[in-house]
Amino acid sequence: TYTDGMFLDSAKVWNDLILNGNTASPASTSVVMRTGGIEIGGDLTITNASFLQYSTNAYALTVGGDVTLNADGVLDLSNGGTQSFGSLTTNTDGTYGATDGTTIVYGHILNSGSFVHNDGNLESKFSTTIETGRYKELKGFSGSSSLYDLDVNATDGERQVNLVTDTDVERKITGQGSYSGLNFNTDGVTLTVGTTDATGSIDGKYIFGNSGHTHTIQGAAELYPVEIKSDSPQIFGTSD
């Protein structure tokens, strides 16, 4: 546990890192990546504290385990760079300020706090060593916590992203590999792609629905319907 103004040594590989800030005034605990990227082999947990890049540097944060942002826990990587997490859970009053590059997540991606996309790409990626498994959940990304770009990366195996709740993607959804796809495994879920003044697109491989369920894919405005590329994807199940 670290206090305000600590700098992490980029030459080390950290194990589990727990940041617990002060719940009373002044509550300004922060840890900064000052000299370079940081690798955490285990989990990163932030509560009442901030984890930041130094100045305008786009340092990379690599976390092999789970990233958990609790109340008033802030992970701000908005300077840019490619960031990589085993899983990402943002709980109530937690905040992830995403890179404008790519955030790679191998496991579940769950949000009940605040997600700021900063025009970046969120990539759900299959791995044979980190958070293995074909199906991973995506939950809580709509409205003010919408995604900008979503990529499903199955180049090293099979990856299906389960859309547990309504999901908004402002620009595009893409897929890599032979078995990448979206899975509507909850009845009544709506996927909105695009904005009220721009068309969004889906260019993946598969979209799966469950028999007997109703799933909706729509644009954000009637004048800007979502574009589903003609050569893909293949849609299974029931869809509106």
Short mmCIF file of C-alpha atoms in Angstrom, two decimals:
data_model
loop_
_atom_site.label_atom_id
_atom_site.label_comp_id
_atom_site.label_asym_id
_atom_site.label_seq_id
_atom_site.Cartn_x
_atom_site.Cartn_y
_atom_site.Cartn_z
CA THR A 1 0.00 0.00 0.00
CA TYR A 2 1.43 3.35 -1.04
CA THR A 3 0.71 6.94 -0.08
CA ASP A 4 0.55 10.20 -2.04
CA GLY A 5 3.13 10.95 -4.73
CA MET A 6 4.83 7.56 -5.02
CA PHE A 7 6.76 6.62 -8.18
CA LEU A 8 6.98 3.00 -9.30
CA ASP A 9 10.29 1.59 -10.53
CA SER A 10 9.87 0.43 -14.14
CA ALA A 11 12.88 -1.89 -13.84
CA LYS A 12 10.98 -4.24 -11.52
CA VAL A 13 8.20 -6.74 -12.19
CA TRP A 14 5.67 -6.17 -9.43
CA ASN A 15 3.47 -8.94 -8.07
CA ASP A 16 0.12 -7.86 -6.55
CA LEU A 17 -0.24 -4.09 -6.19
CA ILE A 18 -2.90 -2.70 -3.83
CA LEU A 19 -3.48 1.05 -3.62
CA ASN A 20 -5.57 2.12 -0.61
CA GLY A 21 -6.05 5.85 -0.26
CA ASN A 22 -7.26 8.03 2.56
CA THR A 23 -11.06 8.08 2.84
CA ALA A 24 -10.98 11.38 4.76
CA SER A 25 -9.61 14.74 3.65
CA PRO A 26 -7.10 15.03 2.11
CA ALA A 27 -7.84 12.04 -0.10
CA SER A 28 -5.16 12.49 -2.76
CA THR A 29 -3.19 9.27 -2.86
CA SER A 30 -1.53 8.74 -6.23
CA VAL A 31 1.03 6.44 -7.80
CA VAL A 32 2.79 7.53 -10.98
CA MET A 33 4.60 5.67 -13.75
CA ARG A 34 7.49 8.12 -14.04
CA THR A 35 10.41 6.46 -15.78
CA GLY A 36 8.75 3.93 -18.06
CA GLY A 37 6.13 1.22 -18.43
CA ILE A 38 5.14 -0.95 -15.48
CA GLU A 39 4.58 -4.71 -15.41
CA ILE A 40 2.47 -6.27 -12.66
CA GLY A 41 2.52 -10.05 -12.68
CA GLY A 42 -0.50 -10.43 -10.41
CA ASP A 43 -3.46 -8.15 -9.64
CA LEU A 44 -3.90 -4.37 -9.45
CA THR A 45 -6.53 -3.09 -7.00
CA ILE A 46 -7.21 0.63 -6.54
CA THR A 47 -9.46 2.18 -3.88
CA ASN A 48 -9.58 5.91 -3.03
CA ALA A 49 -6.42 6.43 -5.06
CA SER A 50 -5.15 7.21 -8.54
CA PHE A 51 -2.70 5.40 -10.82
CA LEU A 52 -1.31 7.72 -13.51
CA GLN A 53 1.15 8.12 -16.34
CA TYR A 54 3.79 10.79 -15.76
CA SER A 55 3.37 14.17 -17.47
CA THR A 56 2.49 13.53 -21.14
CA ASN A 57 4.29 10.17 -21.40
CA ALA A 58 2.36 7.29 -22.97
CA TYR A 59 3.81 4.61 -20.71
CA ALA A 60 2.38 1.10 -20.94
CA LEU A 61 0.80 -0.74 -18.03
CA THR A 62 0.84 -4.54 -18.28
CA VAL A 63 -1.16 -6.46 -15.66
CA GLY A 64 -1.16 -10.25 -15.89
CA GLY A 65 -4.01 -10.63 -13.40
CA ASP A 66 -7.17 -8.72 -12.56
CA VAL A 67 -7.50 -4.94 -12.58
CA THR A 68 -10.16 -3.85 -10.05
CA LEU A 69 -11.17 -0.22 -9.59
CA ASN A 70 -13.22 0.32 -6.45
CA ALA A 71 -14.87 3.46 -5.03
CA ASP A 72 -12.85 6.57 -5.97
CA GLY A 73 -10.25 4.37 -7.59
CA VAL A 74 -8.94 5.97 -10.78
CA LEU A 75 -6.78 4.39 -13.46
CA ASP A 76 -5.89 7.19 -15.88
CA LEU A 77 -3.96 6.07 -18.97
CA SER A 78 -5.30 8.80 -21.23
CA ASN A 79 -1.80 9.85 -22.39
CA GLY A 80 -1.93 6.92 -24.79
CA GLY A 81 0.01 3.73 -25.45
CA THR A 82 -1.04 0.08 -25.56
CA GLN A 83 -2.33 -1.20 -22.22
CA SER A 84 -2.83 -4.86 -21.33
CA PHE A 85 -4.90 -6.43 -18.51
CA GLY A 86 -5.89 -9.93 -17.51
CA SER A 87 -9.40 -8.66 -16.74
CA LEU A 88 -10.96 -5.28 -16.01
CA THR A 89 -13.64 -4.60 -13.38
CA THR A 90 -14.71 -1.03 -12.64
CA ASN A 91 -17.00 -0.98 -9.62
CA THR A 92 -19.36 1.78 -8.45
CA ASP A 93 -17.58 5.19 -8.34
CA GLY A 94 -14.44 3.75 -9.91
CA THR A 95 -13.08 5.25 -13.14
CA TYR A 96 -11.00 3.99 -16.04
CA GLY A 97 -9.68 6.76 -18.28
CA ALA A 98 -8.70 4.70 -21.30
CA THR A 99 -5.78 5.19 -23.63
CA ASP A 100 -6.48 6.65 -27.06
CA GLY A 101 -4.55 3.64 -28.34
CA THR A 102 -5.60 0.08 -27.49
CA THR A 103 -6.65 -1.49 -24.19
CA ILE A 104 -6.22 -5.26 -24.49
CA VAL A 105 -8.21 -7.37 -22.01
CA TYR A 106 -8.01 -11.16 -21.95
CA GLY A 107 -10.79 -11.85 -19.45
CA HIS A 108 -14.14 -10.36 -18.45
CA ILE A 109 -14.70 -6.60 -18.94
CA LEU A 110 -17.24 -5.38 -16.39
CA ASN A 111 -18.23 -1.78 -15.68
CA SER A 112 -20.57 -0.35 -13.06
CA GLY A 113 -18.58 2.85 -12.59
CA SER A 114 -17.23 5.25 -15.21
CA PHE A 115 -15.49 4.37 -18.46
CA VAL A 116 -13.99 7.20 -20.55
CA HIS A 117 -13.00 5.85 -23.97
CA ASN A 118 -10.88 8.83 -25.17
CA ASP A 119 -11.42 7.65 -28.77
CA GLY A 120 -9.52 4.47 -28.04
CA ASN A 121 -9.96 0.82 -28.96
CA LEU A 122 -11.07 -1.88 -26.49
CA GLU A 123 -9.81 -5.29 -27.56
CA SER A 124 -11.05 -8.58 -26.12
CA LYS A 125 -8.29 -11.07 -26.92
CA PHE A 126 -7.97 -14.83 -26.58
CA SER A 127 -4.85 -16.11 -24.89
CA THR A 128 -3.54 -19.58 -24.21
CA THR A 129 -1.91 -18.44 -20.95
CA ILE A 130 -3.86 -15.45 -19.53
CA GLU A 131 -7.54 -15.70 -18.55
CA THR A 132 -7.99 -18.60 -20.95
CA GLY A 133 -11.38 -19.54 -22.36
CA ARG A 134 -13.56 -18.80 -25.35
CA TYR A 135 -16.41 -16.84 -23.74
CA LYS A 136 -15.83 -13.57 -21.86
CA GLU A 137 -18.43 -11.08 -20.62
CA LEU A 138 -18.79 -7.44 -21.61
CA LYS A 139 -21.10 -5.56 -19.27
CA GLY A 140 -22.01 -1.95 -18.48
CA PHE A 141 -20.86 -0.07 -21.59
CA SER A 142 -23.65 2.23 -22.69
CA GLY A 143 -24.60 5.90 -22.43
CA SER A 144 -21.81 7.94 -20.83
CA SER A 145 -19.68 4.77 -20.59
CA SER A 146 -19.98 3.86 -24.26
CA LEU A 147 -17.14 2.32 -26.24
CA TYR A 148 -15.49 4.01 -29.21
CA ASP A 149 -14.07 0.96 -31.03
CA LEU A 150 -14.48 -2.70 -30.05
CA ASP A 151 -12.25 -5.42 -31.46
CA VAL A 152 -12.67 -9.17 -30.88
CA ASN A 153 -9.29 -10.84 -31.38
CA ALA A 154 -9.32 -14.59 -31.96
CA THR A 155 -6.06 -14.90 -33.86
CA ASP A 156 -4.71 -17.36 -31.27
CA GLY A 157 -7.95 -19.30 -30.65
CA GLU A 158 -11.70 -18.72 -30.35
CA ARG A 159 -13.15 -15.62 -28.71
CA GLN A 160 -16.83 -14.85 -28.21
CA VAL A 161 -17.78 -11.69 -26.31
CA ASN A 162 -21.00 -12.14 -24.34
CA LEU A 163 -23.07 -8.95 -24.42
CA VAL A 164 -24.66 -9.15 -20.97
CA THR A 165 -26.26 -5.68 -21.05
CA ASP A 166 -27.13 -3.02 -23.63
CA THR A 167 -23.94 -1.91 -25.35
CA ASP A 168 -23.10 1.27 -27.26
CA VAL A 169 -20.16 1.43 -29.68
CA GLU A 170 -19.69 4.84 -31.26
CA ARG A 171 -17.57 3.97 -34.28
CA LYS A 172 -16.90 0.36 -35.24
CA ILE A 173 -16.78 -3.28 -34.21
CA THR A 174 -14.15 -5.48 -35.81
CA GLY A 175 -13.04 -9.10 -35.51
CA GLN A 176 -9.72 -10.84 -36.05
CA GLY A 177 -9.17 -14.55 -36.64
CA SER A 178 -11.47 -17.29 -37.87
CA TYR A 179 -13.67 -17.60 -34.77
CA SER A 180 -14.27 -14.11 -33.41
CA GLY A 181 -17.77 -12.99 -32.59
CA LEU A 182 -20.41 -11.37 -30.42
CA ASN A 183 -22.82 -13.49 -28.42
CA PHE A 184 -26.24 -12.18 -27.38
CA ASN A 185 -26.69 -14.57 -24.48
CA THR A 186 -29.19 -12.40 -22.55
CA ASP A 187 -32.72 -11.79 -23.80
CA GLY A 188 -33.64 -8.22 -24.74
CA VAL A 189 -30.12 -6.83 -25.16
CA THR A 190 -29.67 -3.96 -27.63
CA LEU A 191 -26.43 -3.24 -29.46
CA THR A 192 -26.22 0.35 -30.75
CA VAL A 193 -23.44 1.18 -33.20
CA GLY A 194 -22.73 4.74 -34.36
CA THR A 195 -23.75 8.15 -33.05
CA THR A 196 -26.63 10.54 -33.67
CA ASP A 197 -24.60 12.19 -36.46
CA ALA A 198 -22.46 9.36 -37.86
CA THR A 199 -22.88 5.80 -39.12
CA GLY A 200 -21.12 2.97 -37.28
CA SER A 201 -20.11 -0.40 -38.68
CA ILE A 202 -19.76 -4.07 -37.77
CA ASP A 203 -17.09 -6.02 -39.64
CA GLY A 204 -16.55 -9.13 -37.58
CA LYS A 205 -17.07 -12.82 -38.19
CA TYR A 206 -20.05 -14.12 -36.22
CA ILE A 207 -23.00 -12.73 -34.31
CA PHE A 208 -24.73 -15.36 -32.19
CA GLY A 209 -28.22 -15.16 -30.72
CA ASN A 210 -30.15 -17.56 -28.50
CA SER A 211 -33.23 -19.28 -29.86
CA GLY A 212 -36.40 -17.76 -28.41
CA HIS A 213 -34.70 -14.50 -27.47
CA THR A 214 -35.05 -11.12 -29.15
CA HIS A 215 -31.89 -9.17 -29.88
CA THR A 216 -31.65 -5.71 -31.44
CA ILE A 217 -28.85 -4.23 -33.52
CA GLN A 218 -29.45 -0.61 -34.38
CA GLY A 219 -27.90 2.73 -35.28
CA ALA A 220 -28.05 5.61 -32.84
CA ALA A 221 -30.31 7.61 -35.18
CA GLU A 222 -32.72 6.74 -37.98
CA LEU A 223 -30.65 8.68 -40.51
CA TYR A 224 -27.51 6.72 -39.58
CA PRO A 225 -28.29 2.98 -39.55
CA VAL A 226 -25.54 0.59 -38.57
CA GLU A 227 -23.57 -0.81 -41.50
CA ILE A 228 -23.08 -4.58 -41.41
CA LYS A 229 -20.50 -5.46 -44.05
CA SER A 230 -21.79 -7.70 -46.84
CA ASP A 231 -18.95 -10.23 -46.70
CA SER A 232 -19.38 -10.75 -42.95
CA PRO A 233 -20.58 -11.37 -40.32
CA GLN A 234 -22.72 -14.48 -40.28
CA ILE A 235 -25.71 -14.11 -37.95
CA PHE A 236 -27.19 -17.03 -36.02
CA GLY A 237 -30.24 -17.12 -33.75
CA THR A 238 -33.00 -14.51 -33.71
CA SER A 239 -32.32 -10.86 -34.42
CA ASP A 240 -34.36 -7.70 -34.84
#
